[in-house]
């Protein structure tokens, strides 16, 4: 079909698809080397996080990183490289969760479940802290340094419905972040960081102003070059 032909042509001309598919040398832990381990990345989305990291330096060795909606695992792979989980005594933790089954990744804890459900959130807390929450209680303190979310709702084509679904999703992600990130306002040095995808809309701009801005020192908008030009996706980088 014509649509299939256009898709194939786009894939063939996409430099990030080619880079992901080709074996590439590089320093696995270096955010300045987008070709690092390129041949092993599970999707081209890896390059989006590499760009975000290069620009904002969000993930550091020793951090506890939580990847929401981690399937198929490309962002987990990048985060693992940045944390250098394959090296001894680095001390970081990497936890991912998704409704879809996600292949295991050495050094990471990958959970299957809906992060909106309380039971899944408690499993995440246990994985991030190594402690078993008592009953339905959260573990004490703030237990995540970086939250990553490349999630988006299923697109219906109805702009009103799609915007409402996107708003609900970012509200849920931000709500979890406020409860478990080590925020700057609490005097913990550099504090925690949040990266999440959204689709531009006035209601989403209001959410940034009314909810994100009060909880973070800086909330920036960033569209990676590896994001397709026709895509409305952008990322909030909250620090």
PDB file of C-alpha atoms in Angstrom, residues 148-234:
ATOM      1  CA  UNK A 148      12.147   8.799  33.118  1.00  0.00           C
ATOM      2  CA  UNK A 149       8.888   8.587  31.178  1.00  0.00           C
ATOM      3  CA  UNK A 150       8.692   8.143  27.421  1.00  0.00           C
ATOM      4  CA  UNK A 151       5.057   7.066  27.713  1.00  0.00           C
ATOM      5  CA  UNK A 152       2.176   8.300  25.590  1.00  0.00           C
ATOM      6  CA  UNK A 153      -1.474   7.243  25.535  1.00  0.00           C
ATOM      7  CA  UNK A 154      -2.890   5.348  22.586  1.00  0.00           C
ATOM      8  CA  UNK A 155      -3.831   7.952  19.985  1.00  0.00           C
ATOM      9  CA  UNK A 156      -7.501   7.903  18.962  1.00  0.00           C
ATOM     10  CA  UNK A 157      -7.452  10.729  16.412  1.00  0.00           C
ATOM     11  CA  UNK A 158      -9.917  12.692  18.540  1.00  0.00           C
ATOM     12  CA  UNK A 159      -7.875  15.707  19.702  1.00  0.00           C
ATOM     13  CA  UNK A 160     -10.067  16.367  22.722  1.00  0.00           C
ATOM     14  CA  UNK A 161      -9.846  12.778  23.928  1.00  0.00           C
ATOM     15  CA  UNK A 162      -6.136  12.501  23.138  1.00  0.00           C
ATOM     16  CA  UNK A 163      -5.356  15.696  25.052  1.00  0.00           C
ATOM     17  CA  UNK A 164      -7.386  14.533  28.043  1.00  0.00           C
ATOM     18  CA  UNK A 165      -5.617  11.164  28.032  1.00  0.00           C
ATOM     19  CA  UNK A 166      -2.200  12.805  27.787  1.00  0.00           C
ATOM     20  CA  UNK A 167      -3.043  15.166  30.631  1.00  0.00           C
ATOM     21  CA  UNK A 168      -4.127  12.282  32.850  1.00  0.00           C
ATOM     22  CA  UNK A 169      -0.902  10.446  32.101  1.00  0.00           C
ATOM     23  CA  UNK A 170       1.456  13.337  32.875  1.00  0.00           C
ATOM     24  CA  UNK A 171      -0.529  14.104  36.024  1.00  0.00           C
ATOM     25  CA  UNK A 172      -0.004  10.529  37.184  1.00  0.00           C
ATOM     26  CA  UNK A 173       3.719  10.583  36.407  1.00  0.00           C
ATOM     27  CA  UNK A 174       4.228  13.945  38.094  1.00  0.00           C
ATOM     28  CA  UNK A 175       2.174  12.831  41.082  1.00  0.00           C
ATOM     29  CA  UNK A 176       4.419   9.820  41.590  1.00  0.00           C
ATOM     30  CA  UNK A 177       7.505  12.005  41.138  1.00  0.00           C
ATOM     31  CA  UNK A 178       6.415  14.452  43.819  1.00  0.00           C
ATOM     32  CA  UNK A 179       5.941  11.564  46.257  1.00  0.00           C
ATOM     33  CA  UNK A 180       9.219   9.757  45.684  1.00  0.00           C
ATOM     34  CA  UNK A 181      11.783  12.110  44.082  1.00  0.00           C
ATOM     35  CA  UNK A 182      14.384  13.817  46.236  1.00  0.00           C
ATOM     36  CA  UNK A 183      13.229  17.350  45.401  1.00  0.00           C
ATOM     37  CA  UNK A 184      15.493  20.380  45.687  1.00  0.00           C
ATOM     38  CA  UNK A 185      13.148  22.208  48.019  1.00  0.00           C
ATOM     39  CA  UNK A 186      13.919  19.635  50.676  1.00  0.00           C
ATOM     40  CA  UNK A 187      17.533  20.700  50.879  1.00  0.00           C
ATOM     41  CA  UNK A 188      19.094  17.529  49.483  1.00  0.00           C
ATOM     42  CA  UNK A 189      21.759  19.121  47.337  1.00  0.00           C
ATOM     43  CA  UNK A 190      21.166  18.740  43.636  1.00  0.00           C
ATOM     44  CA  UNK A 191      17.790  17.082  44.136  1.00  0.00           C
ATOM     45  CA  UNK A 192      15.921  14.767  41.793  1.00  0.00           C
ATOM     46  CA  UNK A 193      15.195  15.031  38.084  1.00  0.00           C
ATOM     47  CA  UNK A 194      12.166  14.141  35.983  1.00  0.00           C
ATOM     48  CA  UNK A 195      11.932  13.668  32.215  1.00  0.00           C
ATOM     49  CA  UNK A 196       8.550  13.001  30.645  1.00  0.00           C
ATOM     50  CA  UNK A 197       7.041  13.148  27.205  1.00  0.00           C
ATOM     51  CA  UNK A 198       4.003  15.242  26.349  1.00  0.00           C
ATOM     52  CA  UNK A 199       2.168  16.568  23.306  1.00  0.00           C
ATOM     53  CA  UNK A 200       1.920  20.337  23.052  1.00  0.00           C
ATOM     54  CA  UNK A 201      -1.485  21.810  23.955  1.00  0.00           C
ATOM     55  CA  UNK A 202      -2.633  24.854  26.008  1.00  0.00           C
ATOM     56  CA  UNK A 203      -3.968  22.586  28.757  1.00  0.00           C
ATOM     57  CA  UNK A 204      -0.576  20.944  29.043  1.00  0.00           C
ATOM     58  CA  UNK A 205       1.061  24.382  29.260  1.00  0.00           C
ATOM     59  CA  UNK A 206      -1.253  25.188  32.174  1.00  0.00           C
ATOM     60  CA  UNK A 207      -0.213  21.949  33.863  1.00  0.00           C
ATOM     61  CA  UNK A 208       3.445  22.894  33.526  1.00  0.00           C
ATOM     62  CA  UNK A 209       2.812  26.296  35.125  1.00  0.00           C
ATOM     63  CA  UNK A 210       0.436  25.193  37.865  1.00  0.00           C
ATOM     64  CA  UNK A 211       1.905  21.839  38.892  1.00  0.00           C
ATOM     65  CA  UNK A 212       5.434  21.256  37.638  1.00  0.00           C
ATOM     66  CA  UNK A 213       6.904  24.714  38.193  1.00  0.00           C
ATOM     67  CA  UNK A 214       6.096  24.843  41.940  1.00  0.00           C
ATOM     68  CA  UNK A 215       7.910  21.554  42.576  1.00  0.00           C
ATOM     69  CA  UNK A 216      11.097  22.025  40.550  1.00  0.00           C
ATOM     70  CA  UNK A 217      13.702  24.741  40.318  1.00  0.00           C
ATOM     71  CA  UNK A 218      13.670  24.527  36.528  1.00  0.00           C
ATOM     72  CA  UNK A 219      11.188  23.096  34.001  1.00  0.00           C
ATOM     73  CA  UNK A 220      12.422  23.168  30.412  1.00  0.00           C
ATOM     74  CA  UNK A 221      10.963  21.995  27.119  1.00  0.00           C
ATOM     75  CA  UNK A 222      13.206  19.989  24.822  1.00  0.00           C
ATOM     76  CA  UNK A 223      12.625  18.265  21.479  1.00  0.00           C
ATOM     77  CA  UNK A 224      15.517  15.968  20.561  1.00  0.00           C
ATOM     78  CA  UNK A 225      16.766  15.967  16.998  1.00  0.00           C
ATOM     79  CA  UNK A 226      16.122  12.230  16.982  1.00  0.00           C
ATOM     80  CA  UNK A 227      12.406  12.902  17.517  1.00  0.00           C
ATOM     81  CA  UNK A 228      10.697  12.743  14.141  1.00  0.00           C
ATOM     82  CA  UNK A 229       9.939  16.193  12.764  1.00  0.00           C
ATOM     83  CA  UNK A 230       6.301  15.306  12.097  1.00  0.00           C
ATOM     84  CA  UNK A 231       5.801  14.167  15.689  1.00  0.00           C
ATOM     85  CA  UNK A 232       4.175  16.510  18.206  1.00  0.00           C
ATOM     86  CA  UNK A 233       6.139  14.943  21.041  1.00  0.00           C
ATOM     87  CA  UNK A 234       8.250  17.134  23.281  1.00  0.00           C
TER      88      UNK A 234
END
